[in-house]
Amino acid sequence: MTEVSDRAPEPAAAQEQERPARVLTGPLWTGVRVVGAALSVYSLVVVFRPVEALEQRMTFLAVALPLVFLCYRSGRPWPARRVRVPEEEGVRRGERPTVADWALAAASLAVLVYPLLGIDAFRDRGSGSALTTLDLLAGVVLTVLLLEAVRRTVGWSLTIICALFLIYAYFGAYLPISWPIGHRGFDISQIVSQLYTGTEGFFGVPLQVAASYIILFTIYGAVLDFSGATRFFIDLSFAAFRRSRSAPGRTVTMAGFLLGTVSGSGVATTVSLGSVAWPVLRRAGYPREPAGGILAAGGIGAILSPPTLGAAAFIIAELLQVSYLEVLLYATIPTLLYYLGIFLAIEVDSRRFGTRAVEVDAPSAGRLLLRFGYHFSSLVLIIVLMALDRSAFQSVVIATAIAFALSFLDPAHRMGPRRVGEALAKGTLEVLPVTAVCAAAGIIVGVITQTGLGLNLSSIIVDVAAGSLVLTTVLAAVAVMLLGLAVPVTASFIIAAVIIKPALTQLGVTPAEAYMFVFYYAVLSEVSPPTALSAVAAAAITGGNTYKTMMMTWRYTLPAFLVPFAFVLTPNGQALLGQGPIGTVLLMAAVSAVAVAALAMATGGLPGVPERLLAAVAAVLLLFLEPVPIAAGLAVLAVAAAVHLIRRRRHRT
């Protein structure tokens, strides 16, 4: 087997967040894990014994939010008190929450348990605008607590955005009457009623997704991890590509895809993969920046790739009211094109950098599959069960049970009671930051719904674009990417979905195409300069220049930036989402694959500037996916190849 150490569960999934989690130890850490495991059990049970929506979401948040304050640092000037523990291998110094942290945890528990004690009466008071003083106080306190939770987990950007939306809701009446975003204004009781007492605010679709889809899949990923699947996926990737100079780069990309089934996080996959793969890439002769680009591109594929995808994909299923399986089908062809682009770019770079094959001490792929191939069975089972009309919730719970049972086939990873408890705890702890983001995003969604801001902003975008679908799409892409520079993927998708989607559908784009367009550009913000979190993480591992690593990552992921335009701007673009006759779907997929190959030529596959420009033009024409542009694109690509051959022949002579 390759030298891949089994990873201990990171407290509160610290590696996945912009702001690190507190390192807890001793009885407190044990208590946090017990509570986390209990919340995971609750989430599994309600799949088969459903609870009323508002009650279930409140209960989930009542447990998750206090854990956020205990597991994440305040970032304040006063440091958390530290408790010294023996500096044994793998053990770091622990930190105790401050008195303020405990107070915030207690307050969050109080304001969420309070309505649960009389949920029906509480709901009636909210719908009838007859909130009591205690209701108002609890709602205001919860708002402040959520803003603080978001600040701790993902930083100030989203916190400030949420606060601005609250200010807008309250002071909107003071905006000039001529401004399209003006409204009549809402007092505190109306805002609290909208956000706190129903499913339009804190407890809306985003939190519902966190409390169902996301936590179930993080539990599943944790069980896969503890059962040895992570090690198997990496070993299999190294065993599959052994003998060519491009094998190390392709290996890393494949490993990123497989690890994505466990984490579903771009940054986490980049970090997990980088510690193992960077030494191999270095031995193969990759410079630091291209190696970082490969790591980041492979990591971000975790969010783009079925069957896990990212949190935003679960929200798409809820917004479209379709099965999660259908969203997976939407993502299949774009995912294949994404990885095709990376593989072609790696092939080009292996020649340019003169990389070489690397011998890795690993069994053959055949032996690994015979011994550990059962790890794929639960992944396949999820798809099969959803195809048989099982809900995504039940499918992933059953797959989790199968992954648990199969762990006993590997004596080193048998999931006894202790491992089960750790996996359940990890499932909850990894979802804490997403929970804070989703609940706070309910502020944005609730205000947009209450004030009608979404439709107003959509109309502004369409007006600025003069009704042009092309210009509207370009503006939408820029807006989503800029938003993604400031806030996490899930939050940027939620905000953009309620603003950008109406603008696109107003011009004839289907809801599925609009949501998938927003999804891809929200995800791609993680590899877009100047922030590019996945690229920053990769540069930290390789020691390369951060900006150059970002640009290499952007080059590897370029097809993912262009393909979404195809399924929005062209009539046949829906075929890339698997919609339409099978013949059309296959033909458009093949044409898009040729376009991706042309992009690889344009970004480094051809040596001369004229050939590269011609290849870029050919790629754009092909992505129009209509007969005349396709023919023109193929002709231009043929000219690019002819120019290259002529120039090479002249160079030889």
PDB file of N, CA and C in Angstrom, residues 245-331:
ATOM      1  N   ARG A 245       4.598   9.510 -18.381  1.00  0.00           N
ATOM      2  CA  ARG A 245       5.054  10.742 -17.737  1.00  0.00           C
ATOM      3  C   ARG A 245       3.896  11.614 -17.277  1.00  0.00           C
ATOM      4  N   SER A 246       2.719  11.434 -17.873  1.00  0.00           N
ATOM      5  CA  SER A 246       1.559  12.206 -17.430  1.00  0.00           C
ATOM      6  C   SER A 246       0.795  11.505 -16.311  1.00  0.00           C
ATOM      7  N   ALA A 247       1.242  10.289 -15.956  1.00  0.00           N
ATOM      8  CA  ALA A 247       0.518   9.504 -14.954  1.00  0.00           C
ATOM      9  C   ALA A 247       0.410  10.204 -13.599  1.00  0.00           C
ATOM     10  N   PRO A 248       1.472  10.839 -13.071  1.00  0.00           N
ATOM     11  CA  PRO A 248       1.322  11.477 -11.751  1.00  0.00           C
ATOM     12  C   PRO A 248       0.222  12.525 -11.711  1.00  0.00           C
ATOM     13  N   GLY A 249       0.137  13.385 -12.735  1.00  0.00           N
ATOM     14  CA  GLY A 249      -0.910  14.398 -12.765  1.00  0.00           C
ATOM     15  C   GLY A 249      -2.293  13.794 -12.883  1.00  0.00           C
ATOM     16  N   ARG A 250      -2.430  12.786 -13.733  1.00  0.00           N
ATOM     17  CA  ARG A 250      -3.739  12.141 -13.874  1.00  0.00           C
ATOM     18  C   ARG A 250      -4.129  11.415 -12.596  1.00  0.00           C
ATOM     19  N   THR A 251      -3.132  10.834 -11.925  1.00  0.00           N
ATOM     20  CA  THR A 251      -3.398  10.141 -10.665  1.00  0.00           C
ATOM     21  C   THR A 251      -3.988  11.087  -9.631  1.00  0.00           C
ATOM     22  N   VAL A 252      -3.383  12.262  -9.497  1.00  0.00           N
ATOM     23  CA  VAL A 252      -3.855  13.241  -8.527  1.00  0.00           C
ATOM     24  C   VAL A 252      -5.283  13.668  -8.852  1.00  0.00           C
ATOM     25  N   THR A 253      -5.570  13.874 -10.132  1.00  0.00           N
ATOM     26  CA  THR A 253      -6.913  14.290 -10.533  1.00  0.00           C
ATOM     27  C   THR A 253      -7.944  13.219 -10.216  1.00  0.00           C
ATOM     28  N   MET A 254      -7.604  11.966 -10.522  1.00  0.00           N
ATOM     29  CA  MET A 254      -8.529  10.875 -10.235  1.00  0.00           C
ATOM     30  C   MET A 254      -8.733  10.722  -8.729  1.00  0.00           C
ATOM     31  N   ALA A 255      -7.649  10.870  -7.969  1.00  0.00           N
ATOM     32  CA  ALA A 255      -7.778  10.769  -6.517  1.00  0.00           C
ATOM     33  C   ALA A 255      -8.675  11.866  -5.971  1.00  0.00           C
ATOM     34  N   GLY A 256      -8.566  13.073  -6.538  1.00  0.00           N
ATOM     35  CA  GLY A 256      -9.444  14.161  -6.114  1.00  0.00           C
ATOM     36  C   GLY A 256     -10.903  13.845  -6.368  1.00  0.00           C
ATOM     37  N   PHE A 257     -11.178  13.246  -7.520  1.00  0.00           N
ATOM     38  CA  PHE A 257     -12.554  12.859  -7.839  1.00  0.00           C
ATOM     39  C   PHE A 257     -13.077  11.846  -6.827  1.00  0.00           C
ATOM     40  N   LEU A 258     -12.273  10.829  -6.531  1.00  0.00           N
ATOM     41  CA  LEU A 258     -12.724   9.785  -5.615  1.00  0.00           C
ATOM     42  C   LEU A 258     -12.846  10.307  -4.187  1.00  0.00           C
ATOM     43  N   LEU A 259     -11.902  11.151  -3.768  1.00  0.00           N
ATOM     44  CA  LEU A 259     -11.987  11.702  -2.421  1.00  0.00           C
ATOM     45  C   LEU A 259     -13.187  12.627  -2.270  1.00  0.00           C
ATOM     46  N   GLY A 260     -13.625  13.218  -3.375  1.00  0.00           N
ATOM     47  CA  GLY A 260     -14.798  14.077  -3.322  1.00  0.00           C
ATOM     48  C   GLY A 260     -16.039  13.354  -2.872  1.00  0.00           C
ATOM     49  N   THR A 261     -16.083  12.039  -3.096  1.00  0.00           N
ATOM     50  CA  THR A 261     -17.235  11.270  -2.622  1.00  0.00           C
ATOM     51  C   THR A 261     -17.263  11.190  -1.109  1.00  0.00           C
ATOM     52  N   VAL A 262     -16.108  11.431  -0.480  1.00  0.00           N
ATOM     53  CA  VAL A 262     -16.029  11.384   0.978  1.00  0.00           C
ATOM     54  C   VAL A 262     -16.251  12.759   1.590  1.00  0.00           C
ATOM     55  N   SER A 263     -15.652  13.805   0.993  1.00  0.00           N
ATOM     56  CA  SER A 263     -15.708  15.117   1.637  1.00  0.00           C
ATOM     57  C   SER A 263     -16.722  16.057   1.013  1.00  0.00           C
ATOM     58  N   GLY A 264     -16.801  16.127  -0.329  1.00  0.00           N
ATOM     59  CA  GLY A 264     -17.676  17.091  -0.978  1.00  0.00           C
ATOM     60  C   GLY A 264     -17.237  18.526  -0.772  1.00  0.00           C
ATOM     61  N   SER A 265     -15.990  18.729  -0.354  1.00  0.00           N
ATOM     62  CA  SER A 265     -15.464  20.075  -0.113  1.00  0.00           C
ATOM     63  C   SER A 265     -14.204  20.263  -0.937  1.00  0.00           C
ATOM     64  N   GLY A 266     -14.134  21.382  -1.683  1.00  0.00           N
ATOM     65  CA  GLY A 266     -12.984  21.627  -2.532  1.00  0.00           C
ATOM     66  C   GLY A 266     -11.708  21.836  -1.751  1.00  0.00           C
ATOM     67  N   VAL A 267     -11.743  22.715  -0.735  1.00  0.00           N
ATOM     68  CA  VAL A 267     -10.547  23.011   0.039  1.00  0.00           C
ATOM     69  C   VAL A 267     -10.106  21.783   0.830  1.00  0.00           C
ATOM     70  N   ALA A 268     -11.052  21.087   1.451  1.00  0.00           N
ATOM     71  CA  ALA A 268     -10.701  19.904   2.244  1.00  0.00           C
ATOM     72  C   ALA A 268     -10.065  18.836   1.371  1.00  0.00           C
ATOM     73  N   THR A 269     -10.614  18.620   0.167  1.00  0.00           N
ATOM     74  CA  THR A 269     -10.042  17.623  -0.732  1.00  0.00           C
ATOM     75  C   THR A 269      -8.654  18.031  -1.180  1.00  0.00           C
ATOM     76  N   THR A 270      -8.467  19.313  -1.464  1.00  0.00           N
ATOM     77  CA  THR A 270      -7.144  19.797  -1.862  1.00  0.00           C
ATOM     78  C   THR A 270      -6.122  19.546  -0.768  1.00  0.00           C
ATOM     79  N   VAL A 271      -6.490  19.849   0.474  1.00  0.00           N
ATOM     80  CA  VAL A 271      -5.564  19.670   1.592  1.00  0.00           C
ATOM     81  C   VAL A 271      -5.291  18.185   1.837  1.00  0.00           C
ATOM     82  N   SER A 272      -6.347  17.371   1.860  1.00  0.00           N
ATOM     83  CA  SER A 272      -6.180  15.941   2.110  1.00  0.00           C
ATOM     84  C   SER A 272      -5.320  15.297   1.028  1.00  0.00           C
ATOM     85  N   LEU A 273      -5.561  15.683  -0.212  1.00  0.00           N
ATOM     86  CA  LEU A 273      -4.844  15.111  -1.338  1.00  0.00           C
ATOM     87  C   LEU A 273      -3.411  15.638  -1.415  1.00  0.00           C
ATOM     88  N   GLY A 274      -3.243  16.930  -1.111  1.00  0.00           N
ATOM     89  CA  GLY A 274      -1.937  17.552  -1.293  1.00  0.00           C
ATOM     90  C   GLY A 274      -0.850  16.943  -0.443  1.00  0.00           C
ATOM     91  N   SER A 275      -1.169  16.591   0.790  1.00  0.00           N
ATOM     92  CA  SER A 275      -0.148  16.050   1.681  1.00  0.00           C
ATOM     93  C   SER A 275       0.418  14.740   1.160  1.00  0.00           C
ATOM     94  N   VAL A 276      -0.379  13.995   0.387  1.00  0.00           N
ATOM     95  CA  VAL A 276       0.063  12.724  -0.166  1.00  0.00           C
ATOM     96  C   VAL A 276       0.633  12.895  -1.569  1.00  0.00           C
ATOM     97  N   ALA A 277      -0.011  13.734  -2.379  1.00  0.00           N
ATOM     98  CA  ALA A 277       0.302  13.799  -3.797  1.00  0.00           C
ATOM     99  C   ALA A 277       1.452  14.731  -4.143  1.00  0.00           C
ATOM    100  N   TRP A 278       1.672  15.792  -3.355  1.00  0.00           N
ATOM    101  CA  TRP A 278       2.721  16.739  -3.704  1.00  0.00           C
ATOM    102  C   TRP A 278       4.102  16.077  -3.784  1.00  0.00           C
ATOM    103  N   PRO A 279       4.506  15.198  -2.851  1.00  0.00           N
ATOM    104  CA  PRO A 279       5.805  14.540  -3.009  1.00  0.00           C
ATOM    105  C   PRO A 279       5.920  13.752  -4.319  1.00  0.00           C
ATOM    106  N   VAL A 280       4.825  13.130  -4.747  1.00  0.00           N
ATOM    107  CA  VAL A 280       4.848  12.373  -5.995  1.00  0.00           C
ATOM    108  C   VAL A 280       5.000  13.309  -7.195  1.00  0.00           C
ATOM    109  N   LEU A 281       4.241  14.410  -7.203  1.00  0.00           N
ATOM    110  CA  LEU A 281       4.347  15.379  -8.297  1.00  0.00           C
ATOM    111  C   LEU A 281       5.743  15.989  -8.342  1.00  0.00           C
ATOM    112  N   ARG A 282       6.332  16.227  -7.186  1.00  0.00           N
ATOM    113  CA  ARG A 282       7.676  16.801  -7.146  1.00  0.00           C
ATOM    114  C   ARG A 282       8.696  15.819  -7.722  1.00  0.00           C
ATOM    115  N   ARG A 283       8.563  14.555  -7.370  1.00  0.00           N
ATOM    116  CA  ARG A 283       9.473  13.554  -7.923  1.00  0.00           C
ATOM    117  C   ARG A 283       9.289  13.396  -9.421  1.00  0.00           C
ATOM    118  N   ALA A 284       8.071  13.657  -9.904  1.00  0.00           N
ATOM    119  CA  ALA A 284       7.813  13.541 -11.341  1.00  0.00           C
ATOM    120  C   ALA A 284       8.381  14.715 -12.125  1.00  0.00           C
ATOM    121  N   GLY A 285       8.779  15.781 -11.435  1.00  0.00           N
ATOM    122  CA  GLY A 285       9.373  16.917 -12.114  1.00  0.00           C
ATOM    123  C   GLY A 285       8.461  18.099 -12.320  1.00  0.00           C
ATOM    124  N   TYR A 286       7.312  18.117 -11.646  1.00  0.00           N
ATOM    125  CA  TYR A 286       6.400  19.252 -11.786  1.00  0.00           C
ATOM    126  C   TYR A 286       6.915  20.440 -10.985  1.00  0.00           C
ATOM    127  N   PRO A 287       6.960  21.636 -11.579  1.00  0.00           N
ATOM    128  CA  PRO A 287       7.252  22.838 -10.785  1.00  0.00           C
ATOM    129  C   PRO A 287       6.153  23.057  -9.746  1.00  0.00           C
ATOM    130  N   ARG A 288       6.434  23.904  -8.782  1.00  0.00           N
ATOM    131  CA  ARG A 288       5.510  24.085  -7.659  1.00  0.00           C
ATOM    132  C   ARG A 288       4.149  24.634  -8.095  1.00  0.00           C
ATOM    133  N   GLU A 289       4.137  25.623  -8.958  1.00  0.00           N
ATOM    134  CA  GLU A 289       2.870  26.264  -9.323  1.00  0.00           C
ATOM    135  C   GLU A 289       1.969  25.346 -10.149  1.00  0.00           C
ATOM    136  N   PRO A 290       2.480  24.689 -11.208  1.00  0.00           N
ATOM    137  CA  PRO A 290       1.617  23.744 -11.927  1.00  0.00           C
ATOM    138  C   PRO A 290       1.123  22.603 -11.038  1.00  0.00           C
ATOM    139  N   ALA A 291       1.991  22.132 -10.137  1.00  0.00           N
ATOM    140  CA  ALA A 291       1.554  21.073  -9.218  1.00  0.00           C
ATOM    141  C   ALA A 291       0.422  21.577  -8.326  1.00  0.00           C
ATOM    142  N   GLY A 292       0.552  22.805  -7.833  1.00  0.00           N
ATOM    143  CA  GLY A 292      -0.524  23.382  -7.034  1.00  0.00           C
ATOM    144  C   GLY A 292      -1.799  23.540  -7.837  1.00  0.00           C
ATOM    145  N   GLY A 293      -1.656  23.915  -9.113  1.00  0.00           N
ATOM    146  CA  GLY A 293      -2.831  24.038  -9.975  1.00  0.00           C
ATOM    147  C   GLY A 293      -3.549  22.718 -10.145  1.00  0.00           C
ATOM    148  N   ILE A 294      -2.789  21.639 -10.307  1.00  0.00           N
ATOM    149  CA  ILE A 294      -3.399  20.308 -10.451  1.00  0.00           C
ATOM    150  C   ILE A 294      -4.116  19.916  -9.163  1.00  0.00           C
ATOM    151  N   LEU A 295      -3.478  20.177  -8.021  1.00  0.00           N
ATOM    152  CA  LEU A 295      -4.100  19.839  -6.736  1.00  0.00           C
ATOM    153  C   LEU A 295      -5.401  20.603  -6.540  1.00  0.00           C
ATOM    154  N   ALA A 296      -5.388  21.916  -6.826  1.00  0.00           N
ATOM    155  CA  ALA A 296      -6.582  22.732  -6.623  1.00  0.00           C
ATOM    156  C   ALA A 296      -7.685  22.348  -7.593  1.00  0.00           C
ATOM    157  N   ALA A 297      -7.327  22.095  -8.856  1.00  0.00           N
ATOM    158  CA  ALA A 297      -8.333  21.705  -9.848  1.00  0.00           C
ATOM    159  C   ALA A 297      -8.944  20.357  -9.492  1.00  0.00           C
ATOM    160  N   GLY A 298      -8.107  19.423  -9.034  1.00  0.00           N
ATOM    161  CA  GLY A 298      -8.641  18.137  -8.597  1.00  0.00           C
ATOM    162  C   GLY A 298      -9.507  18.273  -7.369  1.00  0.00           C
ATOM    163  N   GLY A 299      -9.121  19.182  -6.457  1.00  0.00           N
ATOM    164  CA  GLY A 299      -9.907  19.379  -5.249  1.00  0.00           C
ATOM    165  C   GLY A 299     -11.265  19.980  -5.521  1.00  0.00           C
ATOM    166  N   ILE A 300     -11.307  20.986  -6.398  1.00  0.00           N
ATOM    167  CA  ILE A 300     -12.585  21.646  -6.675  1.00  0.00           C
ATOM    168  C   ILE A 300     -13.529  20.707  -7.415  1.00  0.00           C
ATOM    169  N   GLY A 301     -12.961  19.694  -8.078  1.00  0.00           N
ATOM    170  CA  GLY A 301     -13.815  18.700  -8.721  1.00  0.00           C
ATOM    171  C   GLY A 301     -14.694  17.957  -7.739  1.00  0.00           C
ATOM    172  N   ALA A 302     -14.301  17.972  -6.444  1.00  0.00           N
ATOM    173  CA  ALA A 302     -15.119  17.313  -5.421  1.00  0.00           C
ATOM    174  C   ALA A 302     -16.495  17.935  -5.319  1.00  0.00           C
ATOM    175  N   ILE A 303     -16.601  19.245  -5.582  1.00  0.00           N
ATOM    176  CA  ILE A 303     -17.893  19.918  -5.488  1.00  0.00           C
ATOM    177  C   ILE A 303     -18.686  19.754  -6.783  1.00  0.00           C
ATOM    178  N   LEU A 304     -17.986  19.499  -7.878  1.00  0.00           N
ATOM    179  CA  LEU A 304     -18.654  19.417  -9.175  1.00  0.00           C
ATOM    180  C   LEU A 304     -19.064  18.001  -9.556  1.00  0.00           C
ATOM    181  N   SER A 305     -18.585  17.011  -8.808  1.00  0.00           N
ATOM    182  CA  SER A 305     -18.682  15.629  -9.262  1.00  0.00           C
ATOM    183  C   SER A 305     -19.747  14.832  -8.524  1.00  0.00           C
ATOM    184  N   PRO A 306     -20.602  14.103  -9.258  1.00  0.00           N
ATOM    185  CA  PRO A 306     -21.507  13.160  -8.620  1.00  0.00           C
ATOM    186  C   PRO A 306     -20.682  12.057  -7.945  1.00  0.00           C
ATOM    187  N   PRO A 307     -21.249  11.366  -6.925  1.00  0.00           N
ATOM    188  CA  PRO A 307     -22.626  11.493  -6.456  1.00  0.00           C
ATOM    189  C   PRO A 307     -22.822  12.475  -5.302  1.00  0.00           C
ATOM    190  N   THR A 308     -21.736  13.060  -4.759  1.00  0.00           N
ATOM    191  CA  THR A 308     -21.918  13.922  -3.591  1.00  0.00           C
ATOM    192  C   THR A 308     -22.197  15.360  -3.979  1.00  0.00           C
ATOM    193  N   LEU A 309     -21.414  15.915  -4.909  1.00  0.00           N
ATOM    194  CA  LEU A 309     -21.518  17.329  -5.274  1.00  0.00           C
ATOM    195  C   LEU A 309     -21.351  18.194  -4.020  1.00  0.00           C
ATOM    196  N   GLY A 310     -21.708  19.455  -4.119  1.00  0.00           N
ATOM    197  CA  GLY A 310     -21.607  20.340  -2.964  1.00  0.00           C
ATOM    198  C   GLY A 310     -22.971  20.626  -2.375  1.00  0.00           C
ATOM    199  N   ALA A 311     -22.972  21.395  -1.290  1.00  0.00           N
ATOM    200  CA  ALA A 311     -24.223  21.700  -0.602  1.00  0.00           C
ATOM    201  C   ALA A 311     -25.216  22.399  -1.518  1.00  0.00           C
ATOM    202  N   ALA A 312     -24.715  23.243  -2.425  1.00  0.00           N
ATOM    203  CA  ALA A 312     -25.615  23.989  -3.309  1.00  0.00           C
ATOM    204  C   ALA A 312     -26.436  23.068  -4.197  1.00  0.00           C
ATOM    205  N   ALA A 313     -25.884  21.913  -4.552  1.00  0.00           N
ATOM    206  CA  ALA A 313     -26.626  20.985  -5.408  1.00  0.00           C
ATOM    207  C   ALA A 313     -27.866  20.452  -4.705  1.00  0.00           C
ATOM    208  N   PHE A 314     -27.767  20.228  -3.403  1.00  0.00           N
ATOM    209  CA  PHE A 314     -28.939  19.786  -2.645  1.00  0.00           C
ATOM    210  C   PHE A 314     -30.006  20.880  -2.625  1.00  0.00           C
ATOM    211  N   ILE A 315     -29.551  22.126  -2.540  1.00  0.00           N
ATOM    212  CA  ILE A 315     -30.506  23.235  -2.547  1.00  0.00           C
ATOM    213  C   ILE A 315     -31.206  23.317  -3.903  1.00  0.00           C
ATOM    214  N   ILE A 316     -30.484  23.030  -4.994  1.00  0.00           N
ATOM    215  CA  ILE A 316     -31.103  23.030  -6.325  1.00  0.00           C
ATOM    216  C   ILE A 316     -32.251  22.031  -6.371  1.00  0.00           C
ATOM    217  N   ALA A 317     -32.018  20.843  -5.818  1.00  0.00           N
ATOM    218  CA  ALA A 317     -33.074  19.825  -5.818  1.00  0.00           C
ATOM    219  C   ALA A 317     -34.318  20.324  -5.091  1.00  0.00           C
ATOM    220  N   GLU A 318     -34.112  21.021  -3.970  1.00  0.00           N
ATOM    221  CA  GLU A 318     -35.254  21.537  -3.220  1.00  0.00           C
ATOM    222  C   GLU A 318     -35.944  22.675  -3.967  1.00  0.00           C
ATOM    223  N   LEU A 319     -35.165  23.567  -4.557  1.00  0.00           N
ATOM    224  CA  LEU A 319     -35.760  24.704  -5.256  1.00  0.00           C
ATOM    225  C   LEU A 319     -36.530  24.271  -6.494  1.00  0.00           C
ATOM    226  N   LEU A 320     -36.002  23.277  -7.203  1.00  0.00           N
ATOM    227  CA  LEU A 320     -36.677  22.788  -8.418  1.00  0.00           C
ATOM    228  C   LEU A 320     -37.760  21.761  -8.105  1.00  0.00           C
ATOM    229  N   GLN A 321     -37.770  21.304  -6.846  1.00  0.00           N
ATOM    230  CA  GLN A 321     -38.714  20.248  -6.448  1.00  0.00           C
ATOM    231  C   GLN A 321     -38.562  19.011  -7.334  1.00  0.00           C
ATOM    232  N   VAL A 322     -37.307  18.619  -7.547  1.00  0.00           N
ATOM    233  CA  VAL A 322     -36.995  17.407  -8.302  1.00  0.00           C
ATOM    234  C   VAL A 322     -36.152  16.510  -7.415  1.00  0.00           C
ATOM    235  N   SER A 323     -35.978  15.272  -7.819  1.00  0.00           N
ATOM    236  CA  SER A 323     -35.150  14.359  -7.038  1.00  0.00           C
ATOM    237  C   SER A 323     -33.688  14.750  -7.170  1.00  0.00           C
ATOM    238  N   TYR A 324     -32.924  14.404  -6.152  1.00  0.00           N
ATOM    239  CA  TYR A 324     -31.492  14.684  -6.205  1.00  0.00           C
ATOM    240  C   TYR A 324     -30.835  13.921  -7.354  1.00  0.00           C
ATOM    241  N   LEU A 325     -31.380  12.763  -7.699  1.00  0.00           N
ATOM    242  CA  LEU A 325     -30.853  11.996  -8.827  1.00  0.00           C
ATOM    243  C   LEU A 325     -30.904  12.811 -10.108  1.00  0.00           C
ATOM    244  N   GLU A 326     -31.959  13.586 -10.291  1.00  0.00           N
ATOM    245  CA  GLU A 326     -32.071  14.406 -11.492  1.00  0.00           C
ATOM    246  C   GLU A 326     -30.989  15.482 -11.517  1.00  0.00           C
ATOM    247  N   VAL A 327     -30.677  16.040 -10.358  1.00  0.00           N
ATOM    248  CA  VAL A 327     -29.590  17.017 -10.298  1.00  0.00           C
ATOM    249  C   VAL A 327     -28.255  16.341 -10.634  1.00  0.00           C
ATOM    250  N   LEU A 328     -28.076  15.109 -10.180  1.00  0.00           N
ATOM    251  CA  LEU A 328     -26.866  14.370 -10.534  1.00  0.00           C
ATOM    252  C   LEU A 328     -26.769  14.180 -12.038  1.00  0.00           C
ATOM    253  N   LEU A 329     -27.894  13.910 -12.686  1.00  0.00           N
ATOM    254  CA  LEU A 329     -27.897  13.758 -14.146  1.00  0.00           C
ATOM    255  C   LEU A 329     -27.532  15.078 -14.821  1.00  0.00           C
ATOM    256  N   TYR A 330     -28.049  16.187 -14.278  1.00  0.00           N
ATOM    257  CA  TYR A 330     -27.671  17.496 -14.826  1.00  0.00           C
ATOM    258  C   TYR A 330     -26.150  17.666 -14.822  1.00  0.00           C
ATOM    259  N   ALA A 331     -25.506  17.177 -13.774  1.00  0.00           N
ATOM    260  CA  ALA A 331     -24.076  17.441 -13.577  1.00  0.00           C
ATOM    261  C   ALA A 331     -23.167  16.455 -14.296  1.00  0.00           C
TER     262      ALA A 331
END
